[in-house]
mmCIF file of C-alpha atoms and ligand atoms in Angstrom:
data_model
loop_
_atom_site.group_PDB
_atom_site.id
_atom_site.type_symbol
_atom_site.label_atom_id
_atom_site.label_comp_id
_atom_site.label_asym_id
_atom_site.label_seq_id
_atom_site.Cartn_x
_atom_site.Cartn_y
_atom_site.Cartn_z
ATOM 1 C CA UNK W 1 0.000 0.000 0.000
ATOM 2 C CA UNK W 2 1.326 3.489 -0.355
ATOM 3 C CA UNK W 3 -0.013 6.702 0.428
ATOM 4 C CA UNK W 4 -2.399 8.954 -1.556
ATOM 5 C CA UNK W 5 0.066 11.834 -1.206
ATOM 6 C CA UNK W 6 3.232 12.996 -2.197
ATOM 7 C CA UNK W 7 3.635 15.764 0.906
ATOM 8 C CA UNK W 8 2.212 15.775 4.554
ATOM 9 C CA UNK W 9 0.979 19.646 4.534
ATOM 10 C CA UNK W 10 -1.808 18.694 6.673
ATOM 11 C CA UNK W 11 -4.335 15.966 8.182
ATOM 12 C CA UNK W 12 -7.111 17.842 6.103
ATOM 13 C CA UNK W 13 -5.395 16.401 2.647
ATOM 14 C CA UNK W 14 -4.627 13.157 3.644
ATOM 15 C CA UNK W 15 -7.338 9.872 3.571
ATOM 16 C CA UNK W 16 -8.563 7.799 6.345
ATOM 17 C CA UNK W 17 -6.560 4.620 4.674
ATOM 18 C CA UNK W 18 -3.241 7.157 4.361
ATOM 19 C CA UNK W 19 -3.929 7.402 8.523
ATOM 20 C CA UNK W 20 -4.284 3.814 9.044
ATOM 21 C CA UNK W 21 -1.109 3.115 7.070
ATOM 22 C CA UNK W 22 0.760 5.258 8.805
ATOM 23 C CA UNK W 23 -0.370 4.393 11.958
ATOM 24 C CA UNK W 24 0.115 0.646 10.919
ATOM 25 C CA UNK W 25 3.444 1.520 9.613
ATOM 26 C CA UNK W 26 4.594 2.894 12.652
ATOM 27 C CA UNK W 27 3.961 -0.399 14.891
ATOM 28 C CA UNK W 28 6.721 -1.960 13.076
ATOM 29 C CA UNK W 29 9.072 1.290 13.501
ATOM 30 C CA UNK W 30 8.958 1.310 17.403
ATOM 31 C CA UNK W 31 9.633 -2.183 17.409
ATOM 32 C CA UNK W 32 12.879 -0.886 15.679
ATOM 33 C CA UNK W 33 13.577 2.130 18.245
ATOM 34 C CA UNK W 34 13.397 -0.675 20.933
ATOM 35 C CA UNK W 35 16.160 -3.175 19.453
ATOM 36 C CA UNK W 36 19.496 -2.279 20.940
ATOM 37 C CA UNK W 37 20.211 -1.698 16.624
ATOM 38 C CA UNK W 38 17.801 1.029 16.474
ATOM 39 C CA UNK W 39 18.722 1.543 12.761
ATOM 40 C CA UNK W 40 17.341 0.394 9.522
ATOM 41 C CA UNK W 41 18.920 1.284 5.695
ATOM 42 C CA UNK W 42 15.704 2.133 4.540
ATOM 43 C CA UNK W 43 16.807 6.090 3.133
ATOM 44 C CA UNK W 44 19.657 5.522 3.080
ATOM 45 C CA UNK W 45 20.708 7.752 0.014
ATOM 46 C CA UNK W 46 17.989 10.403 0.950
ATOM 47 C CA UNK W 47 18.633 13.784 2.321
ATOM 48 C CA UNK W 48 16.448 15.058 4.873
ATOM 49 C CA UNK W 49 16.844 19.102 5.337
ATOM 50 C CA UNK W 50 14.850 19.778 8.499
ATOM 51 C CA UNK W 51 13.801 24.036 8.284
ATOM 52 C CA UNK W 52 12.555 25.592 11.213
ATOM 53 C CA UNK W 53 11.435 29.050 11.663
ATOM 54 C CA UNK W 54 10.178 28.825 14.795
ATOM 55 C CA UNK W 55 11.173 27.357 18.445
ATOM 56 C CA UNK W 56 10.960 23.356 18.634
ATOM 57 C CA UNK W 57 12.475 21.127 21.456
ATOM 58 C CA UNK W 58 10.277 17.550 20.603
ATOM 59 C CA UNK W 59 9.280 17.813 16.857
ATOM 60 C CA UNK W 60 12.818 19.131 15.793
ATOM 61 C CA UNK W 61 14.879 16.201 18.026
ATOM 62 C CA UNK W 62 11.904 13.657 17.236
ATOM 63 C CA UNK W 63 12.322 14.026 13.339
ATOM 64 C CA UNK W 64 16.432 14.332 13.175
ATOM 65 C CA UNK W 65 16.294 11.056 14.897
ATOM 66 C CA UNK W 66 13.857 9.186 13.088
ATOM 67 C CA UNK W 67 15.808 10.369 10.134
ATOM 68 C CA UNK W 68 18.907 8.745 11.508
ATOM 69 C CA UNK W 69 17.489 5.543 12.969
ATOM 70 C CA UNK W 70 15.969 5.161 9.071
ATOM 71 C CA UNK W 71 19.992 5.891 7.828
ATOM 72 C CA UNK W 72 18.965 9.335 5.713
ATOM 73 C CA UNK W 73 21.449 12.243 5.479
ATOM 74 C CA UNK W 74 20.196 15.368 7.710
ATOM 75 C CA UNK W 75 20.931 18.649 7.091
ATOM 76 C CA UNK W 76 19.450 21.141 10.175
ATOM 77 C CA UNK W 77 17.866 25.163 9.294
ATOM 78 C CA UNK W 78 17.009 27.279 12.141
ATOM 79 C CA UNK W 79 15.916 30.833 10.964
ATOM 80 C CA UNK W 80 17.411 32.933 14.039
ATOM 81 C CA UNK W 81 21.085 31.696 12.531
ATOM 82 C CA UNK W 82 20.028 31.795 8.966
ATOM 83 C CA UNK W 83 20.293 34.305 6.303
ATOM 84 C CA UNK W 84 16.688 34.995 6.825
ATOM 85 C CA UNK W 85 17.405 37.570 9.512
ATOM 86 C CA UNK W 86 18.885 39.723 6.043
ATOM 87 C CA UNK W 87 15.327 39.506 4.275
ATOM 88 C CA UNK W 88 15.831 36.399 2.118
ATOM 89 C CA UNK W 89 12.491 35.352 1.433
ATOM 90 C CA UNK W 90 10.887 31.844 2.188
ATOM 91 C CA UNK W 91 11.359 30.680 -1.683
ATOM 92 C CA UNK W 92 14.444 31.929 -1.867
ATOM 93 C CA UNK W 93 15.798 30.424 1.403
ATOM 94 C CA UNK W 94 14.301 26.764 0.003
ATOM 95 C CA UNK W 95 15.537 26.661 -3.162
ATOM 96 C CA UNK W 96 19.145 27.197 -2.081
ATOM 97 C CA UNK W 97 18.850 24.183 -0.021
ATOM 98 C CA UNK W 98 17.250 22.331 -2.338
ATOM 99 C CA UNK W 99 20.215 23.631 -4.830
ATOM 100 C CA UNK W 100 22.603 20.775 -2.522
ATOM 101 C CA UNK W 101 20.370 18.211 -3.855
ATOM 102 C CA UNK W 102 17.962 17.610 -0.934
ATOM 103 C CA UNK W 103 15.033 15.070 -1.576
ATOM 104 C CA UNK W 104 12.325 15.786 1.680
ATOM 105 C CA UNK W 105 12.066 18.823 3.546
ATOM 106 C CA UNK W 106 10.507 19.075 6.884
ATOM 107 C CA UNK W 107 9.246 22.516 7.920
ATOM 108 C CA UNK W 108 8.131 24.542 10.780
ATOM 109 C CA UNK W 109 7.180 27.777 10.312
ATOM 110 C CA UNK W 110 5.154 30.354 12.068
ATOM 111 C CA UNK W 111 2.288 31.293 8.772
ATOM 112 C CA UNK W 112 -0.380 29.087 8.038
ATOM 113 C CA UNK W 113 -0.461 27.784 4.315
ATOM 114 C CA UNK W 114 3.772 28.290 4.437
ATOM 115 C CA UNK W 115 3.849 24.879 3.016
ATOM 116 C CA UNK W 116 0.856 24.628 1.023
ATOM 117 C CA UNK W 117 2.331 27.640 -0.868
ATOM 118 C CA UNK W 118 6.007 25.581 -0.949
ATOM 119 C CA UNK W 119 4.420 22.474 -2.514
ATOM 120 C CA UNK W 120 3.233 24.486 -5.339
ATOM 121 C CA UNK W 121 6.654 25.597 -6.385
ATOM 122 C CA UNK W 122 9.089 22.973 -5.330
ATOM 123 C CA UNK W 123 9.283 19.369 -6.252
ATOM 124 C CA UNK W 124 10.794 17.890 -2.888
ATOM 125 C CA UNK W 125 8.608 15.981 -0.900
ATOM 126 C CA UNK W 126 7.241 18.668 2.203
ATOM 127 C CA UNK W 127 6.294 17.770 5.506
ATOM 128 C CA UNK W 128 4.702 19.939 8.080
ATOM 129 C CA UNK W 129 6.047 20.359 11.636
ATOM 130 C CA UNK W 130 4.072 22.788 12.298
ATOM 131 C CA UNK W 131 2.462 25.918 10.454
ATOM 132 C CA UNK W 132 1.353 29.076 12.595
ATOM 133 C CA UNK W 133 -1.784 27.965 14.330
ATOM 134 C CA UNK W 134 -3.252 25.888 11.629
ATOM 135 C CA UNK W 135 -1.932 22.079 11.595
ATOM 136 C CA UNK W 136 0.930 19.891 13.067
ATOM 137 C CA UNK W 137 0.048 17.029 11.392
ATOM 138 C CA UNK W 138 2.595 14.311 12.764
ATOM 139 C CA UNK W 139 1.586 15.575 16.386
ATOM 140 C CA UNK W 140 -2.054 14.297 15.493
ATOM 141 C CA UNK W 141 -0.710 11.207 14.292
ATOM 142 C CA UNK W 142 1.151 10.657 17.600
ATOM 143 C CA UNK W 143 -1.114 11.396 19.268
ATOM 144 C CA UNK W 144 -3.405 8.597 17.548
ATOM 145 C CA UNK W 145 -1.024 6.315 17.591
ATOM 146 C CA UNK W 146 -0.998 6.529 21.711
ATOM 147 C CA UNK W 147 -4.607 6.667 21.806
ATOM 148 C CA UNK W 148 -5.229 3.795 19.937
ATOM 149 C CA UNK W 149 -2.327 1.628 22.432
ATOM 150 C CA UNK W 150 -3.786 3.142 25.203
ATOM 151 C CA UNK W 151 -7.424 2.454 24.488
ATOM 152 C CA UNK W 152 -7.759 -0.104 21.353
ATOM 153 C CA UNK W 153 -9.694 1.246 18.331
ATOM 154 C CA UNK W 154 -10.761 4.469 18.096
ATOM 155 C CA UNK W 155 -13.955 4.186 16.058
ATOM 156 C CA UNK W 156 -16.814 5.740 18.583
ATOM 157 C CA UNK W 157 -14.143 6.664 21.570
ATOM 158 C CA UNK W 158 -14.881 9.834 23.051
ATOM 159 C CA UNK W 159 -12.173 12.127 23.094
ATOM 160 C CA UNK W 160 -12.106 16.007 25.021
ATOM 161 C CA UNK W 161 -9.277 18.183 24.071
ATOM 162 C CA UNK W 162 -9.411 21.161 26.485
ATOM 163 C CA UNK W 163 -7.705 24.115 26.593
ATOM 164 C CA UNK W 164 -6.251 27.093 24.075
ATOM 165 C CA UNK W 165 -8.110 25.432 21.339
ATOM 166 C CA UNK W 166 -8.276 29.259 19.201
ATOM 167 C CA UNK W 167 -4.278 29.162 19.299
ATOM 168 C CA UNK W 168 -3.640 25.668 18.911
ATOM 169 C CA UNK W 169 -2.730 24.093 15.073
ATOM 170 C CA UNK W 170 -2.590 20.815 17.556
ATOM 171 C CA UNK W 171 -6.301 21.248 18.096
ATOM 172 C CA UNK W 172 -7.280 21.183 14.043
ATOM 173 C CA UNK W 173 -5.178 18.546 13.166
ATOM 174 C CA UNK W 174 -6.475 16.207 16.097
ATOM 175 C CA UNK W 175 -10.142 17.294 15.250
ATOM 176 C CA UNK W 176 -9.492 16.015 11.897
ATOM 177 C CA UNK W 177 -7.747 12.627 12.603
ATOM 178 C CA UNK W 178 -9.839 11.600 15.391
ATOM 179 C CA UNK W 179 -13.352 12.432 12.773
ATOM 180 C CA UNK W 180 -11.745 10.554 10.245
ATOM 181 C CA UNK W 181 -10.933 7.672 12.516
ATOM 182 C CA UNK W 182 -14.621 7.600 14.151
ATOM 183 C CA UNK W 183 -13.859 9.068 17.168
ATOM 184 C CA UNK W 184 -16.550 11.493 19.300
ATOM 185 C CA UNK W 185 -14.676 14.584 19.880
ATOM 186 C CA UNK W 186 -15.798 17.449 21.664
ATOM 187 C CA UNK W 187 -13.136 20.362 22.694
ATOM 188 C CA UNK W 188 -13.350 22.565 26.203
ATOM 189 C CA UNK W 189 -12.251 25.420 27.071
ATOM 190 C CA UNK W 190 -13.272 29.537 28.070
ATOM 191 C CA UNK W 191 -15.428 30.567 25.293
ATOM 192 C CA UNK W 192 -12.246 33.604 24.370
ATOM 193 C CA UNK W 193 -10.539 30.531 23.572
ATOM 194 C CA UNK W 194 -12.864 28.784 21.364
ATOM 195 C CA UNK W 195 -13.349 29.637 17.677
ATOM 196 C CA UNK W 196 -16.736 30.573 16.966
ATOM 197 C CA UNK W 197 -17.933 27.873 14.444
ATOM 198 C CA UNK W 198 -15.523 25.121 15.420
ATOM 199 C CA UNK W 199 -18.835 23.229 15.734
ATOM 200 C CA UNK W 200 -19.447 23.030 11.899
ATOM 201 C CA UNK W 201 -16.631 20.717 11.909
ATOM 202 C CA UNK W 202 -18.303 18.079 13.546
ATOM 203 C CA UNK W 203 -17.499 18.027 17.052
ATOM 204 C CA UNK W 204 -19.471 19.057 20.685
ATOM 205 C CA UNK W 205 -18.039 22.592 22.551
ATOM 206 C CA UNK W 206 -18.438 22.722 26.049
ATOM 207 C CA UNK W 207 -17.411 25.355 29.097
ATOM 208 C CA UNK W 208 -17.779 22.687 31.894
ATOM 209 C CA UNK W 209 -14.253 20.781 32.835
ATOM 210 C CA UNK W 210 -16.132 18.422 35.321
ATOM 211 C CA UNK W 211 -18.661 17.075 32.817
ATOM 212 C CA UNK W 212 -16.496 16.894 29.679
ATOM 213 C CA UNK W 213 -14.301 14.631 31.930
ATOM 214 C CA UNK W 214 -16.804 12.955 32.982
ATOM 215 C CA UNK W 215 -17.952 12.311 29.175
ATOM 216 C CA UNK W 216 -14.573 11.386 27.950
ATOM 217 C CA UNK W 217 -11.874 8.433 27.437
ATOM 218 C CA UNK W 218 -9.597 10.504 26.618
ATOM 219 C CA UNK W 219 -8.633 13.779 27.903
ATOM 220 C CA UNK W 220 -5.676 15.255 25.367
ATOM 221 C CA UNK W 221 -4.646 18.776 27.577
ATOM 222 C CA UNK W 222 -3.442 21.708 25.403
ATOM 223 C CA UNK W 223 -1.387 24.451 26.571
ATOM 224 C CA UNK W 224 -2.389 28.259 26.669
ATOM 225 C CA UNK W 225 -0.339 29.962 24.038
ATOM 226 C CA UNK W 226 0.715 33.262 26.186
ATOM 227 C CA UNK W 227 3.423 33.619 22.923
ATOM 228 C CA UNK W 228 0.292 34.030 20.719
ATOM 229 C CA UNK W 229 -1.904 35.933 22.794
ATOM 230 C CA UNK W 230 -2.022 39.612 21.701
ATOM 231 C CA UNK W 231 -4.887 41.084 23.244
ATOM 232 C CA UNK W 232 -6.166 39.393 26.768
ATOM 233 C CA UNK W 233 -8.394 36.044 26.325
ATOM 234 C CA UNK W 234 -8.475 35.116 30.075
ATOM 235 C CA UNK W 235 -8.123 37.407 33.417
ATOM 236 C CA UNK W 236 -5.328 35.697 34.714
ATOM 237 C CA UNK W 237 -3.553 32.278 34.680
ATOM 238 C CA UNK W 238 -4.475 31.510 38.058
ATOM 239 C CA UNK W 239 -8.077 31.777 37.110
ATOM 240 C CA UNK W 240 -7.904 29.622 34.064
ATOM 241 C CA UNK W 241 -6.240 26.778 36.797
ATOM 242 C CA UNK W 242 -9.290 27.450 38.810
ATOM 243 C CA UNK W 243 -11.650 26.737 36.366
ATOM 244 C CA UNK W 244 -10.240 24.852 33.932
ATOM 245 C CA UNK W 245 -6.538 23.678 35.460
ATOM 246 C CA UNK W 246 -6.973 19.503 35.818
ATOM 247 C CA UNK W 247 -5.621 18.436 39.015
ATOM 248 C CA UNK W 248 -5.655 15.343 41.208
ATOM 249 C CA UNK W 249 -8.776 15.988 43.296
ATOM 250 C CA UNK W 250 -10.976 16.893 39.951
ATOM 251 C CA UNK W 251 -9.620 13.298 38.580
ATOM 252 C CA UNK W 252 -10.214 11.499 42.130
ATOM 253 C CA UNK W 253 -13.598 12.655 42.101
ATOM 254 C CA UNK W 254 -14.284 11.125 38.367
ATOM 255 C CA UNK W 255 -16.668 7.836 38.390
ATOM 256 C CA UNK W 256 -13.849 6.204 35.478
ATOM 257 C CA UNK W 257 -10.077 6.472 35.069
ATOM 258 C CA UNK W 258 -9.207 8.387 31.916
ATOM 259 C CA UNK W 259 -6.189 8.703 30.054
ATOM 260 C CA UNK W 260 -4.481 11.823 30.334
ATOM 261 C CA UNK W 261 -2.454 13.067 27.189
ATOM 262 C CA UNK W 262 -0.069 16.641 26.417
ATOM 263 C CA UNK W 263 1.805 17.249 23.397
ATOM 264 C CA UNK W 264 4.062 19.459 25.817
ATOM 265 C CA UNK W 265 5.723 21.999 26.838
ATOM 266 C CA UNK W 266 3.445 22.091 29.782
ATOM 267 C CA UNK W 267 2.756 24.889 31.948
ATOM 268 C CA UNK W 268 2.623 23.046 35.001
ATOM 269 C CA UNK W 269 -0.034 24.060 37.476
ATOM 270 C CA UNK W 270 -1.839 25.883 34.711
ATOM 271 C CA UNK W 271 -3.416 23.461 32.508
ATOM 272 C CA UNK W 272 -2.425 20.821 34.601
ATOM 273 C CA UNK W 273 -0.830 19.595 37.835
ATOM 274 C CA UNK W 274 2.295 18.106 38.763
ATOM 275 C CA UNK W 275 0.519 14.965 40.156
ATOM 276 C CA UNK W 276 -2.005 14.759 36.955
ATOM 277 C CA UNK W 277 1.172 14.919 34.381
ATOM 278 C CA UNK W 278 2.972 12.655 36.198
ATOM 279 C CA UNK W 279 0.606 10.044 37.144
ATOM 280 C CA UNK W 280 -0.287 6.544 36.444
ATOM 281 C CA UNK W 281 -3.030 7.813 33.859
ATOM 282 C CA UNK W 282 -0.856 10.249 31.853
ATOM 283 C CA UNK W 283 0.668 8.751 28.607
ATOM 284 C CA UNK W 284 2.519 12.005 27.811
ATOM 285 C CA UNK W 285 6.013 10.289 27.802
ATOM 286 C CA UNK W 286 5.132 7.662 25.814
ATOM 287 C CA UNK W 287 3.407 10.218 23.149
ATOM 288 C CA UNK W 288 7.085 11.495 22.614
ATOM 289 C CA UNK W 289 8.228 8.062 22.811
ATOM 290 C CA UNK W 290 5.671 7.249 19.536
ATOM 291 C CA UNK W 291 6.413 10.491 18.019
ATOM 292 C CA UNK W 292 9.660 9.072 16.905
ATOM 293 C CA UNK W 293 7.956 5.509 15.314
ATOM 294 C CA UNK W 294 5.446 7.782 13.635
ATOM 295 C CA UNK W 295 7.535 10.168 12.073
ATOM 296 C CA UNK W 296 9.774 6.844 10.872
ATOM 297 C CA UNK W 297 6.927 5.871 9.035
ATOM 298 C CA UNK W 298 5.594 9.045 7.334
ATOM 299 C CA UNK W 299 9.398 9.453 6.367
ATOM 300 C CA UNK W 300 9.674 6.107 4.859
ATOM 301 C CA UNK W 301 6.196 6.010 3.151
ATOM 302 C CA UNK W 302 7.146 9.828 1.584
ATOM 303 C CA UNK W 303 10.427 8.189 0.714
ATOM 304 C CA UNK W 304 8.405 5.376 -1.267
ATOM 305 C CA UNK W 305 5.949 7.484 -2.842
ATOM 306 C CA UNK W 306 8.882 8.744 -4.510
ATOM 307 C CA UNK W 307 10.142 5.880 -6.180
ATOM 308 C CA UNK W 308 6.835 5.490 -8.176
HETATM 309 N N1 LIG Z 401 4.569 19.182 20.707
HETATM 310 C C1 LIG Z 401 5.387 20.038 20.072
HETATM 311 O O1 LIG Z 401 5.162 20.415 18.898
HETATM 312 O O2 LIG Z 401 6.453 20.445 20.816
HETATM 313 P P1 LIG Z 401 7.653 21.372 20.291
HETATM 314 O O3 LIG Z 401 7.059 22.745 20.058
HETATM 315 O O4 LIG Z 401 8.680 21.350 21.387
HETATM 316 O O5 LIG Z 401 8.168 20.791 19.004
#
């Protein structure tokens, strides 16, 4: 099987089956990260230039290893040391690179559309780590990947993402992946930190912490962006905690265990507790652990499309 896509711009453009396989694919890769070999030929002879124009600690190591454990040649971009800081444009910047004969590129950067716009005018095969507050499509597929070992099947699981949900390009791309795997979603959070019609795409809104963890599996926690807040959303951190903060007691006091997820960095004992992150029912380790597998096998399955 092989994917429908040459790029990974988003979870929008990509196919219930292309999820699956990927997913699939990625079973096989963490069996790999867990041999005491943790490396495979399989790109060997492709080079991997990994551009990022905006701060990354887990999706920028995550991806330069899974391009070494899969043998590929890496080449690392971050903007703040680049000549980007003299005006070169985005184009311009890429096509230099792609100049030393790189194959994949796999971007972060902070406008939405950067690499929707890139895919129409380079022939490289584009990933996206990240664009703005739009997608970061191998974050959703991590995080599905961890769902799906922590819970089985997804199909008619009810997940709750709470949190920044207006900043968060985690958000969309989870919305999407969970719909398109049959999964209930519903997101929670203020209503300054909702989008307005976020509804339309399928999913439940609510304003109540205690009953959307009461209604979920899963709860996948999402950090408030203070980097992207211009203007005000909430009064004041400590009152977000108050209301919407999950801590031990609010878990204790559940009638089920749920699974507690973050694609990190947290803000601990804003969105969530020391004891909640780092408790029996938090999976947030292992998501980083996954993230690794699953970017091995949207790597390999890019690298594939390409012989075709
Ligand atoms: N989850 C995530 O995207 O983290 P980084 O910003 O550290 O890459």
């Amino acid at each position: 099987m092989q994917l429908s896509t040459k790029h990974l711009l988003g979870i929008k453009y990509i196919t219930r089956d292309d999820i699956n396989l990927i997913l699939d694919t990625a079973v096989q890769f963490k069996e790999v990260i867990n041999r005491p070999i943790k490396k495979v030929p399989s790109l060997r002879d492709v080079t991997v230039a990994n551009l990022f124009f905006e701060n990354s600690t887990r999706t920028r190591i995550s991806f330069e290893l899974a391009e070494k454990r899969l043998s590929a040649d890496t080449v690392n971009f971050s903007a703040s040391s680049s000549s980007v800081k003299k005006g070169e444009t985005l184009l311009d910047t890429v096509n230099n690179i792609l100049s030393m004969k790189v194959d994949m590129v796999v971007m972060r950067h902070p406008a939405p559309g950067a690499h929707v716009f890139l895919a129409r005018h380079i022939d490289a095969n584009i990933i996206n780590a990240g664009d703005g507050t739009h997608e970061h499509p191998t974050q959703a597929l991590l995080d599905a990947y961890s769902m799906r070992e922590a819970v089985g099947d997804l199909e008619g699981k009810n997940v709750a993402i709470f949190g920044d949900i207006l900043h968060s390009r985690v958000a969309l791309s989870n919305i999407f992946c969970l719909r398109k795997l049959g999964a209930n979603v519903k997101v929670c959070g203020p209503p300054t930190l909702i989008p307005r019609h976020i509804g339309s795409l399928g999913i439940g809104v609510s304003h109540n912490l205690k009953e959307t963890l009461e209604w979920c599996d899963i709860a996948n926690v999402l950090r408030i962006q203070l980097e992207r807040q211009d203007i005000k959303y909430i009064p004041s951190l400590r009152e977000y905690a108050q209301y919407f903060g999950i801590n031990k007691k609010v878990l204790d006091g559940l009638k089920k265990d749920i699974v507690i997820m973050h694609p990190g960095p947290i803000n601990r004992g804003v969105e969530l507790t020391s004891d909640v992150a780092d408790s029996r029912q938090s999976i947030i380790l292992q998501q980083v652990e996954n993230g690794v597998a699953v970017r091995m096998a949207v790597l390999y399955l890019l690298a594939e499309q390409r012989k075709t």
